Amino acid sequence: MFEAYITNTALYPLMGIEVGTTVHFPTTTQELQAALAKIGIDGKRYSEVFFTSFDSDVLGLYDYLYECENIDELNELGHALLEVRDKGGLETFEAALVLGNHT
């Protein structure tokens, strides 16, 4: 439904390079853990994830996603959007996003 480029901001000052990867939402626990491990997020020494970009086929969704989102909540959103799509309500959801952004 959407994807995000996640980075480990703690490693940038240490290594001088961006350490990041793309995560496709919704995802499985195993895929999410693998993505976090890939960027050095271990939950102990490094735990902060920063989102540098989002891409989505859902019209208007990008405007509501921010750099410091909770990764688990984003995954829940991905699952919820799949359910909305499967029930045929994605266009209505998109309309609500677009209208909500302009009122």
CSV table of C-alpha atoms in Angstrom, one decimal, residues 1-93:
chain,number,residue,atom,x,y,z
A,1,MET,CA,0.0,0.0,0.0
A,2,PHE,CA,2.9,2.3,0.8
A,3,GLU,CA,6.6,2.3,1.4
A,4,ALA,CA,9.0,4.3,3.5
A,5,TYR,CA,12.7,4.9,3.5
A,6,ILE,CA,13.9,4.4,7.1
A,7,THR,CA,17.3,5.5,8.4
A,8,ASN,CA,19.3,5.1,11.6
A,9,THR,CA,20.1,8.7,12.5
A,10,ALA,CA,22.4,7.7,15.3
A,11,LEU,CA,24.9,6.2,12.8
A,12,TYR,CA,25.1,9.3,10.6
A,13,PRO,CA,27.4,11.3,12.9
A,14,LEU,CA,29.5,8.2,13.6
A,15,MET,CA,30.0,7.0,10.1
A,16,GLY,CA,29.3,10.1,8.0
A,17,ILE,CA,27.0,8.2,5.7
A,18,GLU,CA,23.3,7.6,5.6
A,19,VAL,CA,22.4,4.1,6.7
A,20,GLY,CA,18.9,3.3,5.5
A,21,THR,CA,16.6,0.9,3.7
A,22,THR,CA,13.1,0.8,2.1
A,23,VAL,CA,10.3,-0.9,4.0
A,24,HIS,CA,7.0,-1.8,2.2
A,25,PHE,CA,3.9,-1.6,4.3
A,26,PRO,CA,2.2,-3.7,5.4
A,27,THR,CA,5.0,-6.0,6.3
A,28,THR,CA,5.6,-9.1,8.4
A,29,THR,CA,7.3,-9.0,11.8
A,30,GLN,CA,10.2,-11.0,10.2
A,31,GLU,CA,10.6,-8.6,7.3
A,32,LEU,CA,10.5,-5.6,9.6
A,33,GLN,CA,13.1,-7.0,12.0
A,34,ALA,CA,15.3,-7.8,9.0
A,35,ALA,CA,15.0,-4.2,7.7
A,36,LEU,CA,15.8,-2.8,11.2
A,37,ALA,CA,18.8,-5.1,11.6
A,38,LYS,CA,20.0,-4.0,8.1
A,39,ILE,CA,20.3,-0.4,9.3
A,40,GLY,CA,21.8,-1.3,12.7
A,41,ILE,CA,18.6,-0.9,14.9
A,42,ASP,CA,18.9,-3.4,17.6
A,43,GLY,CA,16.6,-1.9,20.2
A,44,LYS,CA,19.4,-1.6,22.7
A,45,ARG,CA,22.2,0.7,21.6
A,46,TYR,CA,20.3,2.1,18.6
A,47,SER,CA,16.5,2.3,18.6
A,48,GLU,CA,15.5,5.5,16.9
A,49,VAL,CA,14.1,5.2,13.3
A,50,PHE,CA,13.8,8.3,11.1
A,51,PHE,CA,11.7,8.3,8.0
A,52,THR,CA,13.3,10.3,5.2
A,53,SER,CA,10.6,9.6,2.5
A,54,PHE,CA,7.3,8.0,1.8
A,55,ASP,CA,5.7,6.8,-1.4
A,56,SER,CA,2.2,5.6,-1.7
A,57,ASP,CA,-0.5,4.6,-4.3
A,58,VAL,CA,-3.1,6.0,-1.9
A,59,LEU,CA,-3.9,9.5,-3.0
A,60,GLY,CA,-3.3,12.1,-0.2
A,61,LEU,CA,-1.7,9.7,2.3
A,62,TYR,CA,1.8,11.2,1.9
A,63,ASP,CA,0.5,14.5,3.4
A,64,TYR,CA,-0.3,12.8,6.7
A,65,LEU,CA,3.0,10.9,7.2
A,66,TYR,CA,5.9,12.4,9.1
A,67,GLU,CA,9.6,11.8,9.8
A,68,CYS,CA,9.2,10.5,13.3
A,69,GLU,CA,6.2,8.1,12.9
A,70,ASN,CA,5.9,4.9,15.0
A,71,ILE,CA,7.0,2.0,12.7
A,72,ASP,CA,4.5,-0.4,14.3
A,73,GLU,CA,1.6,2.1,13.9
A,74,LEU,CA,2.6,2.5,10.2
A,75,ASN,CA,2.4,-1.3,9.8
A,76,GLU,CA,-1.1,-1.3,11.4
A,77,LEU,CA,-2.1,1.5,9.0
A,78,GLY,CA,-0.8,-0.6,6.1
A,79,HIS,CA,-3.0,-3.6,7.2
A,80,ALA,CA,-6.0,-1.3,7.7
A,81,LEU,CA,-5.6,0.2,4.2
A,82,LEU,CA,-5.5,-3.3,2.7
A,83,GLU,CA,-8.8,-4.1,4.5
A,84,VAL,CA,-10.3,-0.9,3.2
A,85,ARG,CA,-9.1,-1.6,-0.3
A,86,ASP,CA,-10.4,-5.2,-0.2
A,87,LYS,CA,-13.9,-3.9,0.9
A,88,GLY,CA,-13.9,-1.5,-2.0
A,89,GLY,CA,-13.6,1.7,0.1
A,90,LEU,CA,-10.2,3.0,-1.0
A,91,GLU,CA,-11.6,5.8,-3.2
A,92,THR,CA,-13.8,7.0,-0.4
A,93,PHE,CA,-10.8,6.9,2.0
